[in-house]
PDB file of C-alpha atoms in Angstrom:
ATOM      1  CA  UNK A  26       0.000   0.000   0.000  1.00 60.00           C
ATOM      2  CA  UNK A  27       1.197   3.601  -1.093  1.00 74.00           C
ATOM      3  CA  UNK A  28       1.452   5.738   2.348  1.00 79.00           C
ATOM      4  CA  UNK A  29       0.431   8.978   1.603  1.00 84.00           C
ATOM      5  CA  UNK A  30       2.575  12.259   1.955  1.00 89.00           C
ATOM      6  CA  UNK A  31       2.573  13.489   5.558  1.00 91.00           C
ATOM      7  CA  UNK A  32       4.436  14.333   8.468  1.00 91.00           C
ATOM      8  CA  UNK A  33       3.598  12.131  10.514  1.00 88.00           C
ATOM      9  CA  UNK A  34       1.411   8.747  10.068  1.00 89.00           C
ATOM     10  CA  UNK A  35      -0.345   7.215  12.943  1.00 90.00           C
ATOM     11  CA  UNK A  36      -1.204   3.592  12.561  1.00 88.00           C
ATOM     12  CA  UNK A  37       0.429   0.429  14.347  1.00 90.00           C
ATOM     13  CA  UNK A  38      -0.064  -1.692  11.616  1.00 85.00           C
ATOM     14  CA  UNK A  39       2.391   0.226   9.613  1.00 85.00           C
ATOM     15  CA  UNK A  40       5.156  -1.950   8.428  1.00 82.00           C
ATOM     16  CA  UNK A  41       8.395  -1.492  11.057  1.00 85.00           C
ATOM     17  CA  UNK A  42       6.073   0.011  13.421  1.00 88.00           C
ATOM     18  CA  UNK A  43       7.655  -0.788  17.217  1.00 90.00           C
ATOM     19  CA  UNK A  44       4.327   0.349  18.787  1.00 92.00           C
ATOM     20  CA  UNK A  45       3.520  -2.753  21.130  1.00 91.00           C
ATOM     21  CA  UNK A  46      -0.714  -3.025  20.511  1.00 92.00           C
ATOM     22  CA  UNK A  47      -1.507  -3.635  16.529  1.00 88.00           C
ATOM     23  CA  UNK A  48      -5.162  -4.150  17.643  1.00 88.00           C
ATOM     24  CA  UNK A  49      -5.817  -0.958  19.312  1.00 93.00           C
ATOM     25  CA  UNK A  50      -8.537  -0.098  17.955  1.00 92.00           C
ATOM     26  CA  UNK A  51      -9.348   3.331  15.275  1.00 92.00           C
ATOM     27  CA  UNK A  52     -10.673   5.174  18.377  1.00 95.00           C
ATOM     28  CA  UNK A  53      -8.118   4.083  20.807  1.00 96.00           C
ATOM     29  CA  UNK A  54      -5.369   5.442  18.426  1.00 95.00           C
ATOM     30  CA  UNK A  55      -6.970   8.844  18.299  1.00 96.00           C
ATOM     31  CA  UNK A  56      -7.519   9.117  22.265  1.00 96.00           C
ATOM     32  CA  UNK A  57      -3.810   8.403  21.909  1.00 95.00           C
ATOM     33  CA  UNK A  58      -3.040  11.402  19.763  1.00 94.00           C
ATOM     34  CA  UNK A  59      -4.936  13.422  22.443  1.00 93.00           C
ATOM     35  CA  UNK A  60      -3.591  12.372  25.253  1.00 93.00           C
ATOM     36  CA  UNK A  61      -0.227  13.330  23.746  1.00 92.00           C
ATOM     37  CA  UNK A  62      -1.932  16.685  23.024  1.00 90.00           C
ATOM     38  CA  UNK A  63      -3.047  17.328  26.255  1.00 90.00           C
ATOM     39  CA  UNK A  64       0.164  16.373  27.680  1.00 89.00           C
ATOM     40  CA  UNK A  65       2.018  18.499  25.476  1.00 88.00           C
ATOM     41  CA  UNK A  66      -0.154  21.305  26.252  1.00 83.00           C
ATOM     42  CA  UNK A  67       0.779  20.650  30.094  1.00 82.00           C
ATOM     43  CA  UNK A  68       4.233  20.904  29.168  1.00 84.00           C
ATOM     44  CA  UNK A  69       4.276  23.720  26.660  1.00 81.00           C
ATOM     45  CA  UNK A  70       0.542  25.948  27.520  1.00 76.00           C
ATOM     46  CA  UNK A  71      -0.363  27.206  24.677  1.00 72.00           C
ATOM     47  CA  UNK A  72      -4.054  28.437  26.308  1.00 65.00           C
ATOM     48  CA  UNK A  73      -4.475  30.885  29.434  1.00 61.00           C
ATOM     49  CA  UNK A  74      -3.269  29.191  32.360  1.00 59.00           C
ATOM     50  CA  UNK A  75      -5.695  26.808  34.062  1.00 58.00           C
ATOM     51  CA  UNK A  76      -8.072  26.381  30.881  1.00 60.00           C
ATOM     52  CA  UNK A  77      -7.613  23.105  29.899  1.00 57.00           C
ATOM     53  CA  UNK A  78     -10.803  22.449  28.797  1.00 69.00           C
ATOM     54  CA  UNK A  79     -11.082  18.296  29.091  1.00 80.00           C
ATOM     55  CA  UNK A  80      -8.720  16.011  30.720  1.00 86.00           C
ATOM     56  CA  UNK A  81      -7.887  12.253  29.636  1.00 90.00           C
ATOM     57  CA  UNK A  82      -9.920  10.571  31.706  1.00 90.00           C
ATOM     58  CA  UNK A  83     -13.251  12.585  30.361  1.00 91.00           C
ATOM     59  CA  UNK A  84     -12.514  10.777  26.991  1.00 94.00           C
ATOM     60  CA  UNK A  85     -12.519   7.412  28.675  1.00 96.00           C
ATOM     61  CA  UNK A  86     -16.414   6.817  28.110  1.00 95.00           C
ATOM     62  CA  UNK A  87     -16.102   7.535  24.047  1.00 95.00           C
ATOM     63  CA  UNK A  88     -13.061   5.232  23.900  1.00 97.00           C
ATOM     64  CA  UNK A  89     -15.300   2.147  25.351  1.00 96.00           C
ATOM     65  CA  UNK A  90     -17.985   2.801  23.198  1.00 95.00           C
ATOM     66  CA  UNK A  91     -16.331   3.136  20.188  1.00 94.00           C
ATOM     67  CA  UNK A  92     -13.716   0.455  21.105  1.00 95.00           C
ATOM     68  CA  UNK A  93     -16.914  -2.445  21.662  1.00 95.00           C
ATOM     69  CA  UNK A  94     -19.258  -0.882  18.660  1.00 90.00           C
ATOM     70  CA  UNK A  95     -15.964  -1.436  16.090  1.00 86.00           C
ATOM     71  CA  UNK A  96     -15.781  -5.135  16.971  1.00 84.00           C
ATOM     72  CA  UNK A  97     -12.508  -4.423  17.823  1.00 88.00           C
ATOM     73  CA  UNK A  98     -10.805  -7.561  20.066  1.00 88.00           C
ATOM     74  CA  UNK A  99     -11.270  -6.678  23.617  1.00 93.00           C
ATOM     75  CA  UNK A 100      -7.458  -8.019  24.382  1.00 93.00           C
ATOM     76  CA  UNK A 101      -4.407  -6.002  25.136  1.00 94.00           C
ATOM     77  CA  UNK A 102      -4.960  -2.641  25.357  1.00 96.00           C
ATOM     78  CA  UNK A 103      -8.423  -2.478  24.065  1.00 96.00           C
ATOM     79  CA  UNK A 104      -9.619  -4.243  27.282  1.00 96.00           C
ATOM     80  CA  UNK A 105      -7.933  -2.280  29.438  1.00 97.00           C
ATOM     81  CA  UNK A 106      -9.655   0.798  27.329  1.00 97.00           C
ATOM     82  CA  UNK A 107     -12.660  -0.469  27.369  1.00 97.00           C
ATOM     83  CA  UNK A 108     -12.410  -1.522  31.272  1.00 96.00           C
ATOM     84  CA  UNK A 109     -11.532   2.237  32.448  1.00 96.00           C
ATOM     85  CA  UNK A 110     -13.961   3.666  30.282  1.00 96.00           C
ATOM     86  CA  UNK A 111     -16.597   1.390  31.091  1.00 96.00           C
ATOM     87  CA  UNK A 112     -15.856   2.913  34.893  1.00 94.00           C
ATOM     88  CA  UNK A 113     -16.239   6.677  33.490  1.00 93.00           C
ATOM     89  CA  UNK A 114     -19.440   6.180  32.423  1.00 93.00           C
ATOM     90  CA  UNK A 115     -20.993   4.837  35.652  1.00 90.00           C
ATOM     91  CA  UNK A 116     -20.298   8.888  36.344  1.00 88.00           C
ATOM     92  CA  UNK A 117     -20.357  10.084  32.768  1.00 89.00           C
ATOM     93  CA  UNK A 118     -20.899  13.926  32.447  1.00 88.00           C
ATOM     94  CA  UNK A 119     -21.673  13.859  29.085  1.00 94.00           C
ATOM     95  CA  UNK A 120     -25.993  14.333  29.329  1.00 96.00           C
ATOM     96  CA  UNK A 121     -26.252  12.736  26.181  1.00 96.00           C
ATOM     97  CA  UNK A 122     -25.116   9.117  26.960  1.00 96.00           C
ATOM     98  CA  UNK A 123     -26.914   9.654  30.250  1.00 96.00           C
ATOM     99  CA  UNK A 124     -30.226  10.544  27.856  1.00 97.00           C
ATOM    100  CA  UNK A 125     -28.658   7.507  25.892  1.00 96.00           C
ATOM    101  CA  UNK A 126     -28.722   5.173  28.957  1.00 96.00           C
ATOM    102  CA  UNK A 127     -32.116   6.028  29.960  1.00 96.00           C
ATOM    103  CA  UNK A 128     -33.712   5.447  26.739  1.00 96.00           C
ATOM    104  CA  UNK A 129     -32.328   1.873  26.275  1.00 95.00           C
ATOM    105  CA  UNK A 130     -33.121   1.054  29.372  1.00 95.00           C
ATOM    106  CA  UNK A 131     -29.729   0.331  30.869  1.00 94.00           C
ATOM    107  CA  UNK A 132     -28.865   1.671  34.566  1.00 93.00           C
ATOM    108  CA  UNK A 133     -25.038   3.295  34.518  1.00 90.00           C
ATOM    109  CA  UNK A 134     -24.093   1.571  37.402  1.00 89.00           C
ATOM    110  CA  UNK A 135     -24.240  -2.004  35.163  1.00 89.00           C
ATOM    111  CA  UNK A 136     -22.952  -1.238  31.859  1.00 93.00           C
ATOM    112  CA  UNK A 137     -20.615  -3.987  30.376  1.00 95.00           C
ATOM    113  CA  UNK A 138     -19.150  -4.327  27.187  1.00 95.00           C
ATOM    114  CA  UNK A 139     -22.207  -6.334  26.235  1.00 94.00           C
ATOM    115  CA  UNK A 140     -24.507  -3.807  26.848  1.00 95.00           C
ATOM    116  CA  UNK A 141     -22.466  -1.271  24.871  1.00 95.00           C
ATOM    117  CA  UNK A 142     -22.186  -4.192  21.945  1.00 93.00           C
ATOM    118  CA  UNK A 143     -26.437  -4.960  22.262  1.00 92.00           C
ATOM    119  CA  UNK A 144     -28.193  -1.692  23.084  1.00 94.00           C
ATOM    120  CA  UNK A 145     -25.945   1.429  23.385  1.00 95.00           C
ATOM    121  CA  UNK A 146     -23.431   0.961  20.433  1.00 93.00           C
ATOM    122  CA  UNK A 147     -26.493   0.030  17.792  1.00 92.00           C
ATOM    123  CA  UNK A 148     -28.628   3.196  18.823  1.00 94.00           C
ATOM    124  CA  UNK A 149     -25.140   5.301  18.238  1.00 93.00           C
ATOM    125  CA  UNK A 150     -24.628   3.405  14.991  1.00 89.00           C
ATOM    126  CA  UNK A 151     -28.168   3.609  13.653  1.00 88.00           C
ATOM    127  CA  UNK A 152     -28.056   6.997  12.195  1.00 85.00           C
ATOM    128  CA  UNK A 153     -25.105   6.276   9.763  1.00 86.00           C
ATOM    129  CA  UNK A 154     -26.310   3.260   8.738  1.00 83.00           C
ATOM    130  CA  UNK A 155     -29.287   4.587   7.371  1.00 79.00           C
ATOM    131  CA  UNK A 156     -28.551   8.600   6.490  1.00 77.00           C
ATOM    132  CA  UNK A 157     -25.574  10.381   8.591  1.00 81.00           C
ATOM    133  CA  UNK A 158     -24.277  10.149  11.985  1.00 88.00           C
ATOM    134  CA  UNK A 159     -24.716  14.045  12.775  1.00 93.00           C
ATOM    135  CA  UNK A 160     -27.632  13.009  15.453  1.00 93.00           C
ATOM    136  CA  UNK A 161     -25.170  10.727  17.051  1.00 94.00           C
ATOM    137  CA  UNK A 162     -22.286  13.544  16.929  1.00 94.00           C
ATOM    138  CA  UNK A 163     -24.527  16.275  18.515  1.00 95.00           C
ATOM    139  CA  UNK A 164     -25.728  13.925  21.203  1.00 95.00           C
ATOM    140  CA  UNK A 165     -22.495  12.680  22.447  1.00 94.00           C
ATOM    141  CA  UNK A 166     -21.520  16.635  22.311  1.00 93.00           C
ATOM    142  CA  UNK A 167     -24.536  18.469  23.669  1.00 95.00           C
ATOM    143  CA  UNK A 168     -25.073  19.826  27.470  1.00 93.00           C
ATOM    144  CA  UNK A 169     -28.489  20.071  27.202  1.00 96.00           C
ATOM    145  CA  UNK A 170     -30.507  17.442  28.993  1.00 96.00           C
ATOM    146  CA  UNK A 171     -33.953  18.456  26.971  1.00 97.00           C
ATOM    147  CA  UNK A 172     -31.534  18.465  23.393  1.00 97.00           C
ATOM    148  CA  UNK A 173     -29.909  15.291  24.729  1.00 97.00           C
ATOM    149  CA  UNK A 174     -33.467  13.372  25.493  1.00 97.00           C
ATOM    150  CA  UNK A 175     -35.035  14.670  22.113  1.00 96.00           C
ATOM    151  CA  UNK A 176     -31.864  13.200  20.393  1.00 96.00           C
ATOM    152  CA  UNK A 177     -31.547   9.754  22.349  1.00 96.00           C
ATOM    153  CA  UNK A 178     -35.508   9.848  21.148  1.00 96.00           C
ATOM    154  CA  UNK A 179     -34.799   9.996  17.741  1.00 94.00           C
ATOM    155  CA  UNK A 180     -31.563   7.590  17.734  1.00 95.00           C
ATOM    156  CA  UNK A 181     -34.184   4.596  19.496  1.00 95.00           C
ATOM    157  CA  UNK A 182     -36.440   5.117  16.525  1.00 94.00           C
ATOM    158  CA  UNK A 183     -33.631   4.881  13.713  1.00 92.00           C
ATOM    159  CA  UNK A 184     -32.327   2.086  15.769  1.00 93.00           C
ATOM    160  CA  UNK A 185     -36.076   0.061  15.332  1.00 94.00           C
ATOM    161  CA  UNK A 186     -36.194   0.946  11.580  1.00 92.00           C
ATOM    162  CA  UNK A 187     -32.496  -0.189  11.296  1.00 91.00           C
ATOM    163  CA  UNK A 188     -33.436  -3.672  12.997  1.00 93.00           C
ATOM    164  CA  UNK A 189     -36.109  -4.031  10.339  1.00 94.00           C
ATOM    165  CA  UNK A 190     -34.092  -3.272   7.605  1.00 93.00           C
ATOM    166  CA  UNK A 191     -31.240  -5.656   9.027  1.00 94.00           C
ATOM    167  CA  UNK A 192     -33.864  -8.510   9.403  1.00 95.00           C
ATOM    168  CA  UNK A 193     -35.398  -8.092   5.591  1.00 96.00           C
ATOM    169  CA  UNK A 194     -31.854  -7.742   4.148  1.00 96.00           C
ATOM    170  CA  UNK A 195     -30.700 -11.115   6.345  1.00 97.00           C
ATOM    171  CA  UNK A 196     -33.658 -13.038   4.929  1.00 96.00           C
ATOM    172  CA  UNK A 197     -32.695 -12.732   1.282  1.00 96.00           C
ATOM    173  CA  UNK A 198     -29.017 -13.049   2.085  1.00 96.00           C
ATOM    174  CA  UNK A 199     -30.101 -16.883   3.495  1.00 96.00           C
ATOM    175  CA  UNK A 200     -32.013 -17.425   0.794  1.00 95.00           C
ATOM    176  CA  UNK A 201     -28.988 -16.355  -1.630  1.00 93.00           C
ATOM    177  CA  UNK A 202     -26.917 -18.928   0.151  1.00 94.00           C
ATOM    178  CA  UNK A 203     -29.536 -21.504   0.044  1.00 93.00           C
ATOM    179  CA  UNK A 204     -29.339 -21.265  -3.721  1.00 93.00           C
ATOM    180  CA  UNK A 205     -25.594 -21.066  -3.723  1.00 89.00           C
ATOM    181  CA  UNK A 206     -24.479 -23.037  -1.153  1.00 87.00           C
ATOM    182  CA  UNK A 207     -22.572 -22.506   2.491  1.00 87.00           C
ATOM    183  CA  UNK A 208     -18.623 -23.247   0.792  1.00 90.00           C
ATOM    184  CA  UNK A 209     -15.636 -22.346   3.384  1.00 95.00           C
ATOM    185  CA  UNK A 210     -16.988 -18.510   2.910  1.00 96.00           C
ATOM    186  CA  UNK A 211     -19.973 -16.880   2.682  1.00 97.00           C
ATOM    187  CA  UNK A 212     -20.142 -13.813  -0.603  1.00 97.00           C
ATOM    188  CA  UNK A 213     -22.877 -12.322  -0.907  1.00 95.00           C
ATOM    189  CA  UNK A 214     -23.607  -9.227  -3.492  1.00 96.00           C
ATOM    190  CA  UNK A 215     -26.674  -7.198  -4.554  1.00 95.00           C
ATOM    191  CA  UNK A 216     -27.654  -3.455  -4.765  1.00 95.00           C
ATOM    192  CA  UNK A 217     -29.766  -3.838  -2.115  1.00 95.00           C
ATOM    193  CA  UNK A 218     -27.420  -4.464   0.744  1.00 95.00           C
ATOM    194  CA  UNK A 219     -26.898  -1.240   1.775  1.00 91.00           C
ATOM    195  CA  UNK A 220     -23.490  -0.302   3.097  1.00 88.00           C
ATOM    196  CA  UNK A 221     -24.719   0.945   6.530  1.00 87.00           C
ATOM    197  CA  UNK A 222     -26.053  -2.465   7.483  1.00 91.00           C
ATOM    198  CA  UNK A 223     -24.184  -4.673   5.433  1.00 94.00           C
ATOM    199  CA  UNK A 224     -22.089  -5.395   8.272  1.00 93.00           C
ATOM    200  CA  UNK A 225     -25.064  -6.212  10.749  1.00 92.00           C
ATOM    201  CA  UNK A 226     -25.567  -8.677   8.037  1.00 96.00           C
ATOM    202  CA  UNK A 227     -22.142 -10.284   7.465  1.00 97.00           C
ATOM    203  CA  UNK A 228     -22.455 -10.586  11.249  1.00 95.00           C
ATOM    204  CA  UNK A 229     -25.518 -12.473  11.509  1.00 95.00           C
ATOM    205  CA  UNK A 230     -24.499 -14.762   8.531  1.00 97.00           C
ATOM    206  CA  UNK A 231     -21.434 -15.479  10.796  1.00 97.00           C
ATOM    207  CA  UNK A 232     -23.249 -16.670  13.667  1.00 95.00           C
ATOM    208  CA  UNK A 233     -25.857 -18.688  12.238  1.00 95.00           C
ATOM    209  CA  UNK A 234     -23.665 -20.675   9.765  1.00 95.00           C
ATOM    210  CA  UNK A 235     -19.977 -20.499  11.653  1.00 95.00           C
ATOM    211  CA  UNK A 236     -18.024 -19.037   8.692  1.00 96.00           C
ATOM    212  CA  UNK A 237     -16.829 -15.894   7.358  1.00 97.00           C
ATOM    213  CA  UNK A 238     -19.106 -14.053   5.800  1.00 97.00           C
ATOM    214  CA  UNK A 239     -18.865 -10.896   3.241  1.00 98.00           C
ATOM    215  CA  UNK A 240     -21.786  -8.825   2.303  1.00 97.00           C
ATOM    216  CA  UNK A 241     -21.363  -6.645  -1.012  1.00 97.00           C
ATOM    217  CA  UNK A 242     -23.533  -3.583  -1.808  1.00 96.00           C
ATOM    218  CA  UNK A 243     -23.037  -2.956  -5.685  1.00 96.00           C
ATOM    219  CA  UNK A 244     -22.527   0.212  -6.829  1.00 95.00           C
ATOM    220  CA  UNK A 245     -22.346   1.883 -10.612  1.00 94.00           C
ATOM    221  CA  UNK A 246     -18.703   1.297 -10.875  1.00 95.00           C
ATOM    222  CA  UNK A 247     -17.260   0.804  -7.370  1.00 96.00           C
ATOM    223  CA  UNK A 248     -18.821  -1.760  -4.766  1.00 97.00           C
ATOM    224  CA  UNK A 249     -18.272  -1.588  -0.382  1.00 96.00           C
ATOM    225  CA  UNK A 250     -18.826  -4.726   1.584  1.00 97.00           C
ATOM    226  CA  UNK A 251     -18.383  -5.338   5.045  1.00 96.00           C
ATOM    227  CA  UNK A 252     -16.879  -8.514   6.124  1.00 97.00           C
ATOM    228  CA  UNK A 253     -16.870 -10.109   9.210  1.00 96.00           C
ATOM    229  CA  UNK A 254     -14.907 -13.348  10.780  1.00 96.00           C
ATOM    230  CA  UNK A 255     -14.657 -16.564  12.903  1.00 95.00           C
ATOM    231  CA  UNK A 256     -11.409 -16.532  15.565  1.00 93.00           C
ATOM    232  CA  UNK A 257      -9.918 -19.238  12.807  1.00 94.00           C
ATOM    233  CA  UNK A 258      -9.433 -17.060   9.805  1.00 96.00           C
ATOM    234  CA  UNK A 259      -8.629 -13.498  10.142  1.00 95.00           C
ATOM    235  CA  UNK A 260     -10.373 -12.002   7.874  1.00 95.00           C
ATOM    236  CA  UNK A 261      -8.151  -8.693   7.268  1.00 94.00           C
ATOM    237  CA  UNK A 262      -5.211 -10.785   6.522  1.00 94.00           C
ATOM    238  CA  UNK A 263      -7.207 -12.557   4.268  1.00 96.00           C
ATOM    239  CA  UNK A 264      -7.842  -9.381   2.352  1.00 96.00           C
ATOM    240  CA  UNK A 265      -4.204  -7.947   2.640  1.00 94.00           C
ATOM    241  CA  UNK A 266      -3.444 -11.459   0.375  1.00 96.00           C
ATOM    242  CA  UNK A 267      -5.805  -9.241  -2.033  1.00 96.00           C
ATOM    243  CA  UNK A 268      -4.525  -6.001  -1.859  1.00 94.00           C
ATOM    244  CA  UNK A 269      -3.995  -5.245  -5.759  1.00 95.00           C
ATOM    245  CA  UNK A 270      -7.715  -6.510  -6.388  1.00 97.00           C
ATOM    246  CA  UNK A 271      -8.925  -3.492  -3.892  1.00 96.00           C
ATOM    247  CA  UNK A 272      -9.301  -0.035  -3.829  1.00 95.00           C
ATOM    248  CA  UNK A 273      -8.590   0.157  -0.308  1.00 93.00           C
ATOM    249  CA  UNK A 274      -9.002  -1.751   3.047  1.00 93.00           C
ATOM    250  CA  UNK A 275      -8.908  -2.137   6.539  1.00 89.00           C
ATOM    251  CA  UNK A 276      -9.875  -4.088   9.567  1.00 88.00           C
ATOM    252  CA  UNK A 277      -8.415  -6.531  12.015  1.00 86.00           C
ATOM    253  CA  UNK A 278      -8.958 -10.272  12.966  1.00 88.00           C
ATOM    254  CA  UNK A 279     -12.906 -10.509  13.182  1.00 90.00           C
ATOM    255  CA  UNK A 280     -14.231  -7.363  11.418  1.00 92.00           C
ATOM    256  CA  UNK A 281     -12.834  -5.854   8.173  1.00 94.00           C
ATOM    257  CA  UNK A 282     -14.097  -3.321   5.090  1.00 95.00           C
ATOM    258  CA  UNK A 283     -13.124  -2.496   1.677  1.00 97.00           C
ATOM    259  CA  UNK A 284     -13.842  -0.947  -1.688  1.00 97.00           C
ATOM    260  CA  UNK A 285     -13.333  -2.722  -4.856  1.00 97.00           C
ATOM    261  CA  UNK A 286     -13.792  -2.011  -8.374  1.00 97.00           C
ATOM    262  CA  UNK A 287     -16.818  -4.335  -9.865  1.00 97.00           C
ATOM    263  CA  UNK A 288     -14.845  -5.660 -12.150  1.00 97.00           C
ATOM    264  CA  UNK A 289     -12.465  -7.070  -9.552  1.00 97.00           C
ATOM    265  CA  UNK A 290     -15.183  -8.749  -7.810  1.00 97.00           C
ATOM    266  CA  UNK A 291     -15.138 -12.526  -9.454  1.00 97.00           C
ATOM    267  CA  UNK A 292     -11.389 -12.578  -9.109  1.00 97.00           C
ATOM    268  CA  UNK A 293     -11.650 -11.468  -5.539  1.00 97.00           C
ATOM    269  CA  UNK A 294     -14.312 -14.093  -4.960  1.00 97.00           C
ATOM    270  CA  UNK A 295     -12.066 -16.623  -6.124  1.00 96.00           C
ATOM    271  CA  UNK A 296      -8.903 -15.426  -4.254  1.00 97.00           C
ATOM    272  CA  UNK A 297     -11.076 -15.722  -0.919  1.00 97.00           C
ATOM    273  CA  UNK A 298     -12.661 -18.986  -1.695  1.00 96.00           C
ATOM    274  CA  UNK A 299      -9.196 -20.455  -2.499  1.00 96.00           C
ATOM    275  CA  UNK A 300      -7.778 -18.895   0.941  1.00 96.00           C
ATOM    276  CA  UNK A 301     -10.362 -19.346   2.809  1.00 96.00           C
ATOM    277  CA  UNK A 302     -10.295 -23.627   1.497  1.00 95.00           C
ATOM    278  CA  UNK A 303      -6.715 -23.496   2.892  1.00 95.00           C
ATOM    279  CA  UNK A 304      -7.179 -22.375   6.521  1.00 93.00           C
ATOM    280  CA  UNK A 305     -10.164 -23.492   7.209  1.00 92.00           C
ATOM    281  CA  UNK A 306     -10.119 -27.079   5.108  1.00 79.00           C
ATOM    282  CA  UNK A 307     -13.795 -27.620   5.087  1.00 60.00           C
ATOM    283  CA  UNK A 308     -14.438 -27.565   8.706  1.00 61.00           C
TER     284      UNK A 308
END
């Protein structure tokens, strides 16, 4: 993969990179560029004295969410993440996770990873799956509790019309592997599978049949899928044995995404099958 031109990259995949976690996940690495920015700004105050505005620990609550809603591995330093922040939001300041909290139903004081992965995580997600994420932006940002309630509203009923749209889309993805047949890994394509759910998808193909499974929405001349995995094949380095079929990728062991060019599809299919015939040998 070309690296683009910058002065500085921040990714612990990168090849030669010394940094100790590779499976931190997207929003761990940016709480880390904060915290480095809040600790330089300790060192080196470049605001009045005394104005720091947040400190690390008030981040803490994002970083779990974000950390168990990515399907990231909760290992390493994800679990300890996740763990902390998990604590933070027991006394969260932020109204609109408390509005959040309230309208799933969950009590702060017993929030686990699974109820961030079942009820809070979906109700953040729901808006960008089906039209933008702005709703889930300004409630994770707002100090209003009236704003914050009106939002966490309006995120529950996306959430219901995304569960509806998940559970048509699922149907016709079973029947398409009825017709097609459950082979080492699951492919599924159509314009229908739209990108914000084809994930939810890929997931629930994953469970029910116990293989990998890739959901495809096809567009005019470039097609996204999301992909997601069993703990015995990995699905991202599954795709980086792709790499010149795809426009671009990313991912780690249980969760991944690209884009591909339509044309590249059947050869990508066929790369996948043959890969996916070697590691997992018909189990």
């Amino acid at each position: 993969t070309e690296l683009p031109r910058a002065n500085a990259i921040i990714n612990p995949k990168q090849p030669g990179s010394t940094y100790p976690d590779a499976d931190l996940a997207g929003v761990g690495i940016a709480y880390k560029l904060a915290q480095a920015l809040l600790r330089l700004e300790r060192i080196c105050p470049m605001r009045a004295r005394n104005s720091m505005p947040i400190q690390e620990a008030d981040l803490l609550d994002v970083v779990a969410l974000g950390t168990v809603a990515d399907v990231a591995p909760l290992v390493g330093e994800n679990r300890r993440l996740v763990r902390a922040g998990l604590q933070q939001i027991q006394n969260t300041k932020r109204a609109g996770l408390r509005a959040l909290l309230k309208e799933a139903g969950v009590s702060p004081d017993k929030v686990t990873a699974m109820a961030i992965g079942f009820y809070l995580g979906p109700r953040l997600n729901a808006a960008g799956r089906l039209a933008d994420a702005m709703n889930s932006y300004q409630l994770l940002m707002t100090s209003s509790d009236q704003r914050a309630q009106q939002l966490a509203a309006v995120l529950g009923q996306k959430n219901r019309e995304r569960q509806a749209k998940t559970n048509e889309l699922l149907e016709q993805a079973k029947a398409q592997v009825a017709a097609e047949g459950i082979g080492d890994i699951i492919l599924i394509a159509g314009k229908q599978y739209l990108a914000g759910v084809a994930g939810l998808v890929a997931g629930r193909l994953t469970s029910e049949f116990y293989r990998p499974a890739i959901v495809l929405e096809v567009g005019a001349h470039e097609s996204k899928a999301s992909a997601r995995s069993i703990p015995e094949f990995h699905i991202t380095q599954a795709l980086d044995q792709c790499t010149e079929l795809l426009v671009r990728h990313g991912g780690h062991a249980e969760a991944a995404g690209f884009t591909i060019r339509n044309e590249q599809w059947p050869a990508l299919c066929e790369r996948l099958r043959a890969i996916a015939a070697a590691q997992l040998g018909g189990r």
